[in-house]
Amino acid sequence: MQAGSSTGQGRRSDVSPSRSSPLVAGTNHYRLEAMDAPNDPQRTVLGYRDSGGNLVAMPEDTIKGGTLGGLMTFRSETLDKTQNQIGQLAVSMVTGFNEQHRLGQDLNGEQGGDFFSIGQPQAYSYPRNTGGAEVIGTSFDAANIHQLRATDYTVRFVDDAPQVIRKDNGQQLAADQVEWDAVNSTLGFGGITLAFSDTPDNGNRYEVQPVRRASANMESQIIDLDKIAAGSFVAAGGDMVSGQLRAETDALTGLVGSQNYAMSLNTVGTLIFGAGDGAVRPATVLVNGEERTVDVDGTVSGASLTDGATLTVDGVSFKVKLPNANQGEFTLDLGIAASGTGDNRNALALQNLQSQALVAGRSSLSQAYGGMVSDVGNQANIVQVNLDARQGLTAQLKAVQQSESGVNLDEEAANLIRYQQFYSANARVIDTASTVFDTILGLRN
């Protein structure tokens, strides 16, 4: 711990850690105690009792050396990062697997449900917040899970709008990466969504941990093997879809048997549902989350669709491709796939997830895991190199100290022999002097 000391009048001594109140002030002393971090009750930090008896948290970087300093440095530089990477890996895998599982149907002919459950993001209010606005709900945004990152965030409100800052690099997210709905008090960023009880006051801050402890609550939700959705559930034929289909729970409930949704999209973005043999027109659809009605002629109301717009029809979502003048129009027939005992199309799709870029939209599961192991290995190697260097320095300092104040056994043995010889010589001198005195005294008599 870095601390300073001072001596005042009357030989009074004060000891104070940097940026903290005194631990020793004259004849008074204040205890150090372990406590929960003010902005994260699941994190233990060091605190001290001030003169009023209040327990005050000390900044974590105050502790620099010793065993405690080493543990806290390991936690901040390695453990936190690794926990976030494991959480990101688990959430990406669970979200991708559940999304694909809902596109299949089980042996009972029912749509597949969530195969796994996972812990949700965690958010904590700072103690000095005002107004009483709290985070009342957190969830992962499956549609934007590619934006999920292995980092914590600090959210603070300035000018009635949120600012989101990454804690791993201290950078603020760009405005187009943050979605704030002031009417519903919901905030979306980085693949997660936060719901507030009210609009937070300016100056309020919140600690957000999207994936720190998510993997600890990962569990399988399917015990009955007949509930595994190995067969295909959603049948999509056509050239309108861009990217991957997504199915919500209870999707395509508006269809019976071989019925389907037959739709076409022209070059100007007009979407029309057909009414041919077996075709069904939904009452409403969602375009980029906005509800649109379907007119009696099958045309979707509202503005024309744009390339890449997200269309949701009866719980099935996908991004649309807009045809050019040469292509004329794109079509899509959306329905329930015919499946049976030998259908393993969705099982194969689940298997293929291992090679897809599920993690942050750019890495497969094995690539992300390999990167995490490499990071931990590099940190371990750095720590070992530092340990070796410190041990070498300690050995050098010990040698210097021993050269000045240490005991050389060979030198001491030689000195003992020399002192013994001096003693013997002096004894001979005394013996000779005694003989001389005796002789002189004898002559006088």
XYZ file of C-alpha atoms in Angstrom:
445
model
C 0.000 0.000 0.000
C 1.292 3.433 -0.891
C 1.110 5.617 2.225
C 2.575 8.836 3.461
C 3.594 9.788 7.002
C 4.154 13.118 8.709
C 5.338 14.254 12.116
C 3.747 17.267 13.730
C 4.141 19.146 16.972
C 4.659 17.147 20.128
C 6.101 14.229 18.149
C 2.610 13.546 16.707
C 2.674 11.103 13.736
C 0.055 10.701 10.992
C -0.124 7.873 8.427
C -2.393 8.279 5.392
C -2.833 6.125 2.278
C -2.899 8.077 -0.940
C -6.293 9.669 -1.658
C -7.713 8.399 1.668
C -8.305 9.672 5.177
C -5.640 8.968 7.813
C -5.232 5.456 9.158
C -3.225 6.830 12.091
C -3.739 10.353 13.423
C -1.753 10.975 16.572
C -3.062 8.594 19.207
C -6.096 7.597 17.108
C -6.142 4.731 14.623
C -8.756 3.556 12.140
C -9.392 -0.047 11.114
C -9.146 -1.542 7.648
C -12.016 -3.910 6.786
C -13.273 -5.993 3.863
C -16.536 -4.640 2.453
C -18.846 -4.867 -0.558
C -18.018 -2.420 -3.337
C -20.538 0.475 -3.332
C -21.369 0.011 -7.025
C -21.153 -3.809 -7.077
C -22.374 -5.746 -4.022
C -20.838 -8.959 -5.358
C -17.318 -7.518 -5.324
C -15.200 -7.347 -2.165
C -12.899 -4.353 -1.687
C -10.890 -2.848 1.169
C -12.413 -0.091 3.279
C -11.567 1.905 6.397
C -13.509 3.382 9.290
C -13.404 7.165 9.265
C -13.636 9.412 12.312
C -17.436 9.172 12.192
C -17.409 5.364 12.224
C -18.530 5.112 8.600
C -17.056 2.374 6.399
C -15.495 4.023 3.338
C -14.285 2.067 0.305
C -10.699 2.617 -0.817
C -9.780 2.741 -4.524
C -8.564 -0.683 -5.616
C -5.330 0.704 -7.060
C -4.356 1.978 -3.604
C -3.080 -1.498 -2.736
C 0.147 -1.880 -4.706
C 2.347 -4.522 -3.087
C 2.302 -7.613 -0.946
C 0.024 -10.608 -1.151
C -3.154 -8.510 -1.072
C -1.879 -6.188 -3.779
C -0.964 -9.171 -5.955
C -4.422 -10.711 -5.552
C -6.213 -7.475 -6.380
C -3.986 -6.857 -9.398
C -4.689 -10.407 -10.617
C -8.410 -9.822 -10.224
C -8.472 -6.515 -12.089
C -6.043 -7.435 -14.885
C -6.785 -11.113 -15.507
C -9.744 -12.578 -13.627
C -12.306 -9.908 -14.575
C -11.342 -10.083 -18.242
C -11.392 -13.892 -18.310
C -14.783 -14.040 -16.586
C -16.173 -11.652 -19.181
C -14.720 -13.694 -22.030
C -16.203 -16.916 -20.637
C -19.539 -15.148 -20.182
C -19.486 -13.767 -23.717
C -18.685 -17.224 -25.074
C -21.503 -18.848 -23.075
C -24.134 -16.223 -23.940
C -23.237 -16.278 -27.649
C -23.426 -20.071 -27.741
C -26.705 -20.262 -25.805
C -28.370 -17.511 -27.834
C -27.308 -18.988 -31.175
C -28.279 -22.522 -30.139
C -31.696 -21.455 -28.824
C -32.375 -19.395 -31.948
C -31.663 -22.376 -34.179
C -33.553 -24.796 -31.916
C -36.705 -22.672 -32.253
C -36.464 -23.114 -36.031
C -36.982 -26.859 -35.573
C -39.766 -29.137 -34.387
C -39.685 -32.096 -32.029
C -41.125 -35.606 -32.337
C -44.503 -34.313 -31.148
C -44.673 -31.910 -34.085
C -44.247 -28.874 -31.832
C -41.892 -25.957 -32.304
C -38.633 -26.275 -30.406
C -38.202 -24.157 -27.276
C -35.123 -22.811 -25.538
C -32.576 -25.602 -25.123
C -30.482 -23.698 -22.553
C -31.056 -20.957 -20.012
C -28.384 -18.411 -19.138
C -27.864 -15.709 -16.522
C -29.058 -12.242 -17.467
C -27.011 -9.002 -17.456
C -26.510 -7.363 -14.081
C -26.821 -3.662 -13.342
C -26.251 -1.719 -10.108
C -26.974 1.862 -9.122
C -24.306 4.100 -7.639
C -24.981 5.049 -3.992
C -25.066 8.792 -4.715
C -27.765 8.565 -7.401
C -30.809 10.779 -6.924
C -34.437 10.547 -7.979
C -34.947 6.852 -7.212
C -34.752 5.575 -10.813
C -33.547 1.956 -10.719
C -32.835 -0.722 -13.300
C -35.853 -3.036 -13.044
C -35.124 -5.384 -15.938
C -32.188 -6.633 -17.989
C -32.091 -8.959 -20.980
C -29.997 -9.952 -23.960
C -31.036 -8.639 -27.365
C -30.942 -11.756 -29.535
C -31.304 -9.749 -32.749
C -28.166 -7.741 -31.918
C -26.203 -10.353 -29.993
C -23.296 -9.833 -32.410
C -22.701 -6.500 -30.615
C -22.063 -8.270 -27.289
C -18.561 -7.589 -25.966
C -16.489 -9.040 -23.110
C -16.469 -5.867 -21.037
C -18.366 -3.994 -18.333
C -19.943 -0.588 -18.867
C -20.669 2.576 -16.922
C -23.899 4.339 -17.887
C -24.283 7.963 -16.850
C -27.009 10.442 -17.724
C -26.088 13.864 -19.057
C -28.597 16.350 -20.527
C -31.431 13.808 -20.110
C -29.629 11.286 -22.307
C -27.407 8.290 -21.483
C -23.695 8.058 -22.142
C -22.326 4.506 -22.266
C -18.619 4.040 -21.517
C -16.675 0.805 -21.903
C -14.620 -0.016 -18.835
C -11.954 -2.019 -20.669
C -10.731 0.931 -22.754
C -12.583 3.951 -21.310
C -14.155 4.869 -24.663
C -17.712 6.133 -25.033
C -20.029 4.300 -27.446
C -21.076 6.287 -30.497
C -24.599 7.671 -30.613
C -25.654 5.197 -33.320
C -24.657 2.316 -31.017
C -27.012 3.417 -28.226
C -30.820 3.269 -28.428
C -32.618 5.306 -25.734
C -36.411 5.239 -25.543
C -37.294 8.111 -23.209
C -41.021 7.296 -23.327
C -40.604 3.721 -22.063
C -37.299 4.371 -20.205
C -35.484 1.551 -21.984
C -31.850 1.563 -23.070
C -30.270 -0.752 -25.616
C -26.570 -1.124 -26.433
C -23.932 -3.803 -26.861
C -26.428 -6.633 -27.377
C -28.374 -5.972 -24.150
C -31.481 -4.060 -23.084
C -32.031 -2.257 -19.752
C -35.421 -1.165 -18.418
C -35.546 1.679 -15.883
C -38.327 2.388 -13.402
C -38.257 6.035 -14.499
C -36.043 8.447 -16.414
C -32.847 8.795 -14.338
C -31.756 12.206 -13.142
C -28.796 13.911 -14.750
C -25.590 12.833 -13.041
C -26.893 9.375 -12.134
C -24.545 6.486 -12.880
C -25.049 2.739 -13.219
C -22.608 -0.171 -13.312
C -23.554 -2.686 -16.021
C -22.040 -6.173 -16.260
C -23.541 -7.899 -19.317
C -21.672 -11.212 -19.136
C -19.521 -11.202 -15.963
C -21.507 -13.907 -14.148
C -23.785 -15.137 -16.926
C -22.092 -18.526 -17.380
C -22.609 -19.454 -13.708
C -26.360 -19.826 -14.389
C -26.148 -21.769 -17.642
C -28.443 -24.811 -17.490
C -30.107 -27.267 -19.844
C -33.886 -26.845 -20.099
C -34.694 -30.091 -21.915
C -34.856 -33.410 -20.089
C -37.247 -35.302 -22.377
C -35.358 -36.392 -25.494
C -38.573 -36.188 -27.525
C -38.471 -32.416 -27.000
C -35.222 -32.042 -28.966
C -36.210 -30.191 -32.154
C -34.126 -32.170 -34.642
C -36.586 -31.733 -37.508
C -37.169 -28.571 -39.495
C -40.083 -26.334 -38.436
C -39.934 -23.223 -40.617
C -40.119 -23.731 -44.362
C -38.934 -20.728 -46.370
C -38.760 -20.834 -50.146
C -37.782 -17.849 -52.225
C -35.108 -15.200 -52.683
C -36.316 -12.413 -50.390
C -34.465 -13.439 -47.227
C -31.058 -11.963 -46.414
C -29.177 -13.776 -43.667
C -30.589 -16.029 -40.983
C -34.222 -16.633 -40.065
C -35.239 -16.122 -36.429
C -38.328 -17.644 -34.846
C -39.931 -16.483 -31.625
C -41.754 -18.822 -29.277
C -45.188 -19.791 -30.645
C -44.286 -18.709 -34.172
C -46.538 -19.432 -37.177
C -49.585 -20.017 -34.994
C -51.673 -18.338 -37.676
C -51.126 -21.258 -40.070
C -52.836 -24.627 -40.133
C -51.505 -27.643 -41.978
C -50.062 -26.728 -45.367
C -51.109 -23.068 -45.280
C -48.406 -20.484 -45.862
C -47.657 -16.787 -46.180
C -46.915 -15.969 -49.830
C -45.369 -12.555 -50.262
C -43.612 -10.545 -52.928
C -41.376 -7.461 -52.765
C -40.870 -5.160 -55.749
C -38.052 -2.764 -56.594
C -39.610 0.223 -54.788
C -40.066 -1.705 -51.534
C -43.783 -2.494 -51.731
C -44.585 -5.719 -49.869
C -47.697 -7.637 -50.924
C -49.183 -10.815 -49.435
C -50.831 -13.086 -51.962
C -54.150 -14.891 -51.572
C -53.631 -17.935 -53.749
C -54.340 -21.568 -52.963
C -53.426 -22.164 -49.283
C -52.045 -18.645 -48.844
C -52.994 -16.679 -45.724
C -52.748 -12.949 -45.141
C -51.721 -11.857 -41.638
C -53.549 -8.944 -40.034
C -50.313 -7.176 -39.080
C -46.571 -7.472 -39.534
C -43.585 -5.748 -37.926
C -41.127 -3.680 -39.966
C -38.037 -2.765 -37.921
C -40.164 -3.254 -34.803
C -42.983 -0.997 -36.046
C -46.397 -2.587 -36.394
C -47.905 -2.310 -39.881
C -51.369 -3.419 -41.000
C -51.997 -5.540 -44.074
C -54.668 -4.023 -46.327
C -57.472 -6.055 -47.867
C -55.518 -6.281 -51.129
C -52.506 -7.727 -49.271
C -50.348 -4.572 -49.372
C -48.441 -3.707 -46.220
C -49.260 -0.172 -45.081
C -46.772 2.552 -44.269
C -43.515 3.534 -45.879
C -41.826 1.304 -48.411
C -39.372 -1.292 -47.152
C -35.674 -0.635 -47.589
C -32.876 -3.078 -48.248
C -31.884 -4.793 -45.002
C -35.100 -3.932 -43.161
C -36.159 -6.460 -40.518
C -39.540 -8.012 -41.290
C -41.441 -10.105 -38.732
C -44.324 -12.250 -39.935
C -46.203 -14.306 -37.340
C -43.169 -14.572 -35.062
C -40.606 -15.286 -37.809
C -38.082 -12.493 -38.402
C -35.584 -11.928 -41.186
C -33.876 -9.165 -43.134
C -35.228 -8.522 -46.621
C -33.336 -8.047 -49.851
C -34.618 -5.375 -52.218
C -34.517 -6.408 -55.907
C -33.032 -4.189 -58.554
C -34.673 -3.258 -61.858
C -33.282 -6.306 -63.655
C -34.474 -8.716 -60.934
C -38.028 -7.365 -60.938
C -39.296 -8.762 -57.649
C -38.354 -11.182 -54.898
C -40.779 -13.708 -53.437
C -41.033 -15.771 -50.283
C -43.309 -18.615 -49.226
C -43.239 -18.981 -45.452
C -44.880 -21.968 -43.786
C -44.572 -24.948 -41.485
C -42.208 -27.598 -42.812
C -43.333 -31.180 -43.238
C -41.363 -33.239 -40.775
C -41.235 -36.726 -39.354
C -39.239 -39.316 -37.473
C -36.293 -39.338 -39.880
C -36.015 -35.551 -40.266
C -32.657 -34.325 -38.925
C -32.325 -31.105 -40.890
C -32.389 -28.875 -37.828
C -30.012 -31.197 -35.960
C -27.496 -30.721 -38.772
C -28.042 -26.964 -38.589
C -27.360 -27.089 -34.854
C -24.149 -29.006 -35.525
C -23.041 -26.414 -38.065
C -23.213 -23.672 -35.433
C -19.699 -24.647 -34.323
C -18.244 -23.123 -37.473
C -20.405 -19.988 -37.569
C -19.256 -16.583 -36.317
C -21.452 -16.527 -33.209
C -19.067 -14.610 -30.925
C -19.128 -10.842 -31.554
C -20.162 -11.586 -35.133
C -16.590 -12.423 -36.144
C -15.360 -15.550 -34.308
C -16.516 -19.119 -34.001
C -16.847 -20.739 -30.588
C -13.537 -22.596 -30.917
C -11.730 -19.477 -32.139
C -13.038 -17.410 -29.232
C -12.082 -20.118 -26.745
C -8.598 -20.391 -28.245
C -8.144 -16.626 -28.000
C -9.203 -16.654 -24.360
C -6.766 -19.470 -23.487
C -4.009 -17.600 -25.323
C -4.706 -14.426 -23.327
C -4.561 -16.299 -20.021
C -1.359 -18.052 -21.106
C 0.252 -14.752 -22.062
C -0.686 -13.227 -18.708
C 0.709 -16.265 -16.870
C 3.970 -15.976 -18.826
C 4.241 -12.260 -18.038
C 3.701 -12.957 -14.346
C 6.362 -15.710 -14.415
C 8.872 -13.402 -16.127
C 8.180 -10.679 -13.569
C 8.550 -13.209 -10.756
C 11.898 -14.385 -12.079
C 13.111 -10.797 -12.417
C 12.020 -9.928 -8.873
C 13.638 -13.062 -7.476
C 16.875 -12.168 -9.252
C 16.742 -8.639 -7.865
C 16.048 -10.002 -4.386
C 19.065 -12.292 -4.630
C 21.297 -9.374 -5.692
C 20.082 -7.163 -2.853
C 20.600 -9.980 -0.378
C 24.167 -10.469 -1.623
C 24.890 -6.738 -1.199
C 23.411 -6.800 2.294
C 25.407 -9.854 3.251
C 28.619 -8.304 1.915
C 28.135 -5.396 4.298
C 26.654 -6.967 7.400
C 26.692 -10.705 6.870
C 28.977 -13.321 8.522
C 31.678 -15.092 6.463
C 32.394 -18.391 8.248
C 35.808 -18.898 6.598
C 36.893 -15.375 7.532
C 35.679 -15.825 11.089
C 37.511 -19.151 11.411
C 40.743 -17.529 10.206
C 40.253 -14.687 12.694
C 39.754 -17.208 15.508
C 43.027 -18.942 14.616
C 44.825 -15.605 14.495
C 43.349 -14.557 17.839
C 44.428 -17.914 19.305
C 47.975 -17.320 18.096
C 47.921 -13.822 19.605
C 46.759 -15.286 22.895
C 49.497 -17.933 22.885
C 52.168 -15.307 22.114
C 50.918 -13.023 24.855
C 50.870 -15.961 27.270
C 54.547 -16.643 26.484
C 55.397 -12.975 27.105
C 53.630 -13.069 30.462
C 55.307 -16.353 31.334
C 58.747 -14.913 30.432
C 58.078 -11.751 32.461
C 57.078 -13.853 35.435
C 60.305 -15.873 35.168
C 62.403 -12.666 34.959
C 60.719 -11.209 38.053
C 61.223 -14.432 39.958
C 64.941 -14.483 39.007
C 65.429 -10.857 40.087
C 63.727 -11.466 43.386
C 65.886 -14.565 43.895
C 69.110 -12.601 43.333
C 68.172 -10.030 45.965
C 67.634 -12.683 48.557
